[in-house]
mmCIF file with all atom_site columns, C-alpha atoms in Angstrom:
data_model
loop_
_atom_site.group_PDB
_atom_site.id
_atom_site.type_symbol
_atom_site.label_atom_id
_atom_site.label_alt_id
_atom_site.label_comp_id
_atom_site.label_asym_id
_atom_site.label_entity_id
_atom_site.label_seq_id
_atom_site.pdbx_PDB_ins_code
_atom_site.Cartn_x
_atom_site.Cartn_y
_atom_site.Cartn_z
_atom_site.occupancy
_atom_site.B_iso_or_equiv
_atom_site.pdbx_formal_charge
_atom_site.auth_seq_id
_atom_site.auth_comp_id
_atom_site.auth_asym_id
_atom_site.auth_atom_id
_atom_site.pdbx_PDB_model_num
ATOM 1  C CA . UNK A 1 1  ? 3.428   11.515  -13.836 1.00 0.00 ? 1  UNK A CA 1
ATOM 2  C CA . UNK A 1 2  ? 6.542   13.341  -14.891 1.00 0.00 ? 2  UNK A CA 1
ATOM 3  C CA . UNK A 1 3  ? 8.861   15.206  -12.515 1.00 0.00 ? 3  UNK A CA 1
ATOM 4  C CA . UNK A 1 4  ? 11.699  16.937  -14.331 1.00 0.00 ? 4  UNK A CA 1
ATOM 5  C CA . UNK A 1 5  ? 13.356  14.305  -16.499 1.00 0.00 ? 5  UNK A CA 1
ATOM 6  C CA . UNK A 1 6  ? 11.871  11.406  -14.502 1.00 0.00 ? 6  UNK A CA 1
ATOM 7  C CA . UNK A 1 7  ? 8.753   9.373   -15.235 1.00 0.00 ? 7  UNK A CA 1
ATOM 8  C CA . UNK A 1 8  ? 7.148   8.342   -11.940 1.00 0.00 ? 8  UNK A CA 1
ATOM 9  C CA . UNK A 1 9  ? 4.711   5.448   -11.640 1.00 0.00 ? 9  UNK A CA 1
ATOM 10 C CA . UNK A 1 10 ? 3.045   3.830   -8.680  1.00 0.00 ? 10 UNK A CA 1
ATOM 11 C CA . UNK A 1 11 ? 2.941   0.065   -8.508  1.00 0.00 ? 11 UNK A CA 1
ATOM 12 C CA . UNK A 1 12 ? 0.206   -1.567  -6.442  1.00 0.00 ? 12 UNK A CA 1
ATOM 13 C CA . UNK A 1 13 ? 1.753   -4.404  -4.435  1.00 0.00 ? 13 UNK A CA 1
ATOM 14 C CA . UNK A 1 14 ? -1.292  -5.358  -2.405  1.00 0.00 ? 14 UNK A CA 1
ATOM 15 C CA . UNK A 1 15 ? -3.222  -4.188  0.617   1.00 0.00 ? 15 UNK A CA 1
ATOM 16 C CA . UNK A 1 16 ? -3.558  -4.683  4.345   1.00 0.00 ? 16 UNK A CA 1
ATOM 17 C CA . UNK A 1 17 ? -5.899  -3.683  7.159   1.00 0.00 ? 17 UNK A CA 1
ATOM 18 C CA . UNK A 1 18 ? -5.065  -1.059  9.769   1.00 0.00 ? 18 UNK A CA 1
ATOM 19 C CA . UNK A 1 19 ? -7.031  0.469   12.633  1.00 0.00 ? 19 UNK A CA 1
ATOM 20 C CA . UNK A 1 20 ? -8.998  3.430   11.275  1.00 0.00 ? 20 UNK A CA 1
ATOM 21 C CA . UNK A 1 21 ? -8.593  5.418   14.478  1.00 0.00 ? 21 UNK A CA 1
ATOM 22 C CA . UNK A 1 22 ? -4.805  5.190   14.251  1.00 0.00 ? 22 UNK A CA 1
ATOM 23 C CA . UNK A 1 23 ? -4.914  6.523   10.692  1.00 0.00 ? 23 UNK A CA 1
ATOM 24 C CA . UNK A 1 24 ? -7.266  9.438   11.259  1.00 0.00 ? 24 UNK A CA 1
ATOM 25 C CA . UNK A 1 25 ? -6.235  10.445  14.785  1.00 0.00 ? 25 UNK A CA 1
ATOM 26 C CA . UNK A 1 26 ? -8.582  12.997  16.334  1.00 0.00 ? 26 UNK A CA 1
ATOM 27 C CA . UNK A 1 27 ? -10.963 13.037  13.357  1.00 0.00 ? 27 UNK A CA 1
ATOM 28 C CA . UNK A 1 28 ? -14.217 11.491  14.597  1.00 0.00 ? 28 UNK A CA 1
ATOM 29 C CA . UNK A 1 29 ? -15.075 8.068   13.203  1.00 0.00 ? 29 UNK A CA 1
ATOM 30 C CA . UNK A 1 30 ? -18.471 9.416   12.161  1.00 0.00 ? 30 UNK A CA 1
ATOM 31 C CA . UNK A 1 31 ? -16.651 11.595  9.600   1.00 0.00 ? 31 UNK A CA 1
ATOM 32 C CA . UNK A 1 32 ? -13.955 9.311   8.190   1.00 0.00 ? 32 UNK A CA 1
ATOM 33 C CA . UNK A 1 33 ? -16.130 6.190   8.116   1.00 0.00 ? 33 UNK A CA 1
ATOM 34 C CA . UNK A 1 34 ? -18.322 7.795   5.430   1.00 0.00 ? 34 UNK A CA 1
ATOM 35 C CA . UNK A 1 35 ? -15.426 7.421   3.005   1.00 0.00 ? 35 UNK A CA 1
ATOM 36 C CA . UNK A 1 36 ? -13.529 4.455   4.465   1.00 0.00 ? 36 UNK A CA 1
ATOM 37 C CA . UNK A 1 37 ? -15.885 1.791   5.795   1.00 0.00 ? 37 UNK A CA 1
ATOM 38 C CA . UNK A 1 38 ? -14.269 -0.054  8.710   1.00 0.00 ? 38 UNK A CA 1
ATOM 39 C CA . UNK A 1 39 ? -14.705 -3.752  9.341   1.00 0.00 ? 39 UNK A CA 1
ATOM 40 C CA . UNK A 1 40 ? -16.071 -5.190  12.596  1.00 0.00 ? 40 UNK A CA 1
ATOM 41 C CA . UNK A 1 41 ? -12.659 -4.603  14.226  1.00 0.00 ? 41 UNK A CA 1
ATOM 42 C CA . UNK A 1 42 ? -12.543 -0.945  13.112  1.00 0.00 ? 42 UNK A CA 1
ATOM 43 C CA . UNK A 1 43 ? -9.881  -1.680  10.454  1.00 0.00 ? 43 UNK A CA 1
ATOM 44 C CA . UNK A 1 44 ? -9.758  -0.018  7.049   1.00 0.00 ? 44 UNK A CA 1
ATOM 45 C CA . UNK A 1 45 ? -8.115  -1.169  3.818   1.00 0.00 ? 45 UNK A CA 1
ATOM 46 C CA . UNK A 1 46 ? -4.744  0.425   3.111   1.00 0.00 ? 46 UNK A CA 1
ATOM 47 C CA . UNK A 1 47 ? -2.943  0.139   -0.240  1.00 0.00 ? 47 UNK A CA 1
ATOM 48 C CA . UNK A 1 48 ? 0.687   -0.925  -0.518  1.00 0.00 ? 48 UNK A CA 1
ATOM 49 C CA . UNK A 1 49 ? 2.334   1.008   -3.325  1.00 0.00 ? 49 UNK A CA 1
ATOM 50 C CA . UNK A 1 50 ? 5.911   1.318   -4.523  1.00 0.00 ? 50 UNK A CA 1
ATOM 51 C CA . UNK A 1 51 ? 7.269   4.151   -6.657  1.00 0.00 ? 51 UNK A CA 1
ATOM 52 C CA . UNK A 1 52 ? 9.128   3.476   -9.866  1.00 0.00 ? 52 UNK A CA 1
ATOM 53 C CA . UNK A 1 53 ? 11.250  6.302   -11.230 1.00 0.00 ? 53 UNK A CA 1
ATOM 54 C CA . UNK A 1 54 ? 12.524  5.946   -14.792 1.00 0.00 ? 54 UNK A CA 1
ATOM 55 C CA . UNK A 1 55 ? 14.908  8.438   -16.373 1.00 0.00 ? 55 UNK A CA 1
ATOM 56 C CA . UNK A 1 56 ? 18.503  9.376   -17.065 1.00 0.00 ? 56 UNK A CA 1
ATOM 57 C CA . UNK A 1 57 ? 19.168  5.776   -18.212 1.00 0.00 ? 57 UNK A CA 1
ATOM 58 C CA . UNK A 1 58 ? 18.207  4.496   -14.744 1.00 0.00 ? 58 UNK A CA 1
ATOM 59 C CA . UNK A 1 59 ? 15.336  2.760   -13.014 1.00 0.00 ? 59 UNK A CA 1
ATOM 60 C CA . UNK A 1 60 ? 14.892  3.393   -9.304  1.00 0.00 ? 60 UNK A CA 1
ATOM 61 C CA . UNK A 1 61 ? 12.415  1.488   -7.154  1.00 0.00 ? 61 UNK A CA 1
ATOM 62 C CA . UNK A 1 62 ? 11.297  3.055   -3.878  1.00 0.00 ? 62 UNK A CA 1
ATOM 63 C CA . UNK A 1 63 ? 9.614   0.366   -1.828  1.00 0.00 ? 63 UNK A CA 1
ATOM 64 C CA . UNK A 1 64 ? 8.792   0.649   1.856   1.00 0.00 ? 64 UNK A CA 1
ATOM 65 C CA . UNK A 1 65 ? 6.500   -2.376  1.701   1.00 0.00 ? 65 UNK A CA 1
ATOM 66 C CA . UNK A 1 66 ? 5.796   -4.842  4.448   1.00 0.00 ? 66 UNK A CA 1
ATOM 67 C CA . UNK A 1 67 ? 7.169   -7.891  2.673   1.00 0.00 ? 67 UNK A CA 1
ATOM 68 C CA . UNK A 1 68 ? 5.948   -11.394 3.460   1.00 0.00 ? 68 UNK A CA 1
ATOM 69 C CA . UNK A 1 69 ? 7.464   -11.974 6.881   1.00 0.00 ? 69 UNK A CA 1
ATOM 70 C CA . UNK A 1 70 ? 4.290   -11.800 8.980   1.00 0.00 ? 70 UNK A CA 1
ATOM 71 C CA . UNK A 1 71 ? 3.792   -14.434 11.624  1.00 0.00 ? 71 UNK A CA 1
ATOM 72 C CA . UNK A 1 72 ? 0.433   -16.200 11.705  1.00 0.00 ? 72 UNK A CA 1
ATOM 73 C CA . UNK A 1 73 ? -0.796  -13.914 14.489  1.00 0.00 ? 73 UNK A CA 1
ATOM 74 C CA . UNK A 1 74 ? 0.299   -10.766 12.601  1.00 0.00 ? 74 UNK A CA 1
ATOM 75 C CA . UNK A 1 75 ? -1.385  -12.043 9.429   1.00 0.00 ? 75 UNK A CA 1
ATOM 76 C CA . UNK A 1 76 ? -4.649  -12.443 11.386  1.00 0.00 ? 76 UNK A CA 1
ATOM 77 C CA . UNK A 1 77 ? -4.403  -8.823  12.522  1.00 0.00 ? 77 UNK A CA 1
ATOM 78 C CA . UNK A 1 78 ? -3.281  -7.125  9.307   1.00 0.00 ? 78 UNK A CA 1
ATOM 79 C CA . UNK A 1 79 ? -4.769  -9.460  6.637   1.00 0.00 ? 79 UNK A CA 1
ATOM 80 C CA . UNK A 1 80 ? -1.940  -8.671  4.215   1.00 0.00 ? 80 UNK A CA 1
ATOM 81 C CA . UNK A 1 81 ? -2.858  -9.621  0.634   1.00 0.00 ? 81 UNK A CA 1
ATOM 82 C CA . UNK A 1 82 ? -0.463  -9.346  -2.284  1.00 0.00 ? 82 UNK A CA 1
ATOM 83 C CA . UNK A 1 83 ? -1.617  -8.655  -5.811  1.00 0.00 ? 83 UNK A CA 1
ATOM 84 C CA . UNK A 1 84 ? -1.128  -11.685 -8.071  1.00 0.00 ? 84 UNK A CA 1
ATOM 85 C CA . UNK A 1 85 ? 2.631   -12.033 -8.519  1.00 0.00 ? 85 UNK A CA 1
ATOM 86 C CA . UNK A 1 86 ? 3.358   -9.351  -5.936  1.00 0.00 ? 86 UNK A CA 1
ATOM 87 C CA . UNK A 1 87 ? 5.961   -6.698  -6.644  1.00 0.00 ? 87 UNK A CA 1
ATOM 88 C CA . UNK A 1 88 ? 8.056   -9.011  -8.801  1.00 0.00 ? 88 UNK A CA 1
ATOM 89 C CA . UNK A 1 89 ? 5.035   -9.799  -10.979 1.00 0.00 ? 89 UNK A CA 1
ATOM 90 C CA . UNK A 1 90 ? 4.120   -6.118  -11.311 1.00 0.00 ? 90 UNK A CA 1
ATOM 91 C CA . UNK A 1 91 ? 7.669   -5.282  -12.393 1.00 0.00 ? 91 UNK A CA 1
ATOM 92 C CA . UNK A 1 92 ? 7.677   -8.163  -14.871 1.00 0.00 ? 92 UNK A CA 1
ATOM 93 C CA . UNK A 1 93 ? 4.561   -6.717  -16.505 1.00 0.00 ? 93 UNK A CA 1
ATOM 94 C CA . UNK A 1 94 ? 6.598   -3.550  -17.062 1.00 0.00 ? 94 UNK A CA 1
ATOM 95 C CA . UNK A 1 95 ? 9.466   -5.610  -18.527 1.00 0.00 ? 95 UNK A CA 1
ATOM 96 C CA . UNK A 1 96 ? 11.688  -4.854  -15.561 1.00 0.00 ? 96 UNK A CA 1
#
């Protein structure tokens, strides 16, 4: 996508699980679960994406990711999975 003089790309870093009810609030599960199938704990898959802006002789990375600092108990809850190589690998594929 292009915004003004900037090229904007999303970079998939991985995914994690989050409670579907917390994401959709007052929307009944019967409605949102048609499009986002929850697991047995009512969690849905959420993508972790960073934004890469390229332009004006600059590269800017906007990353609000969750990193790799989860404790064992947090990892059991959120099931964080990085794409192969993670963010660093994705940037390397773009020669950054």
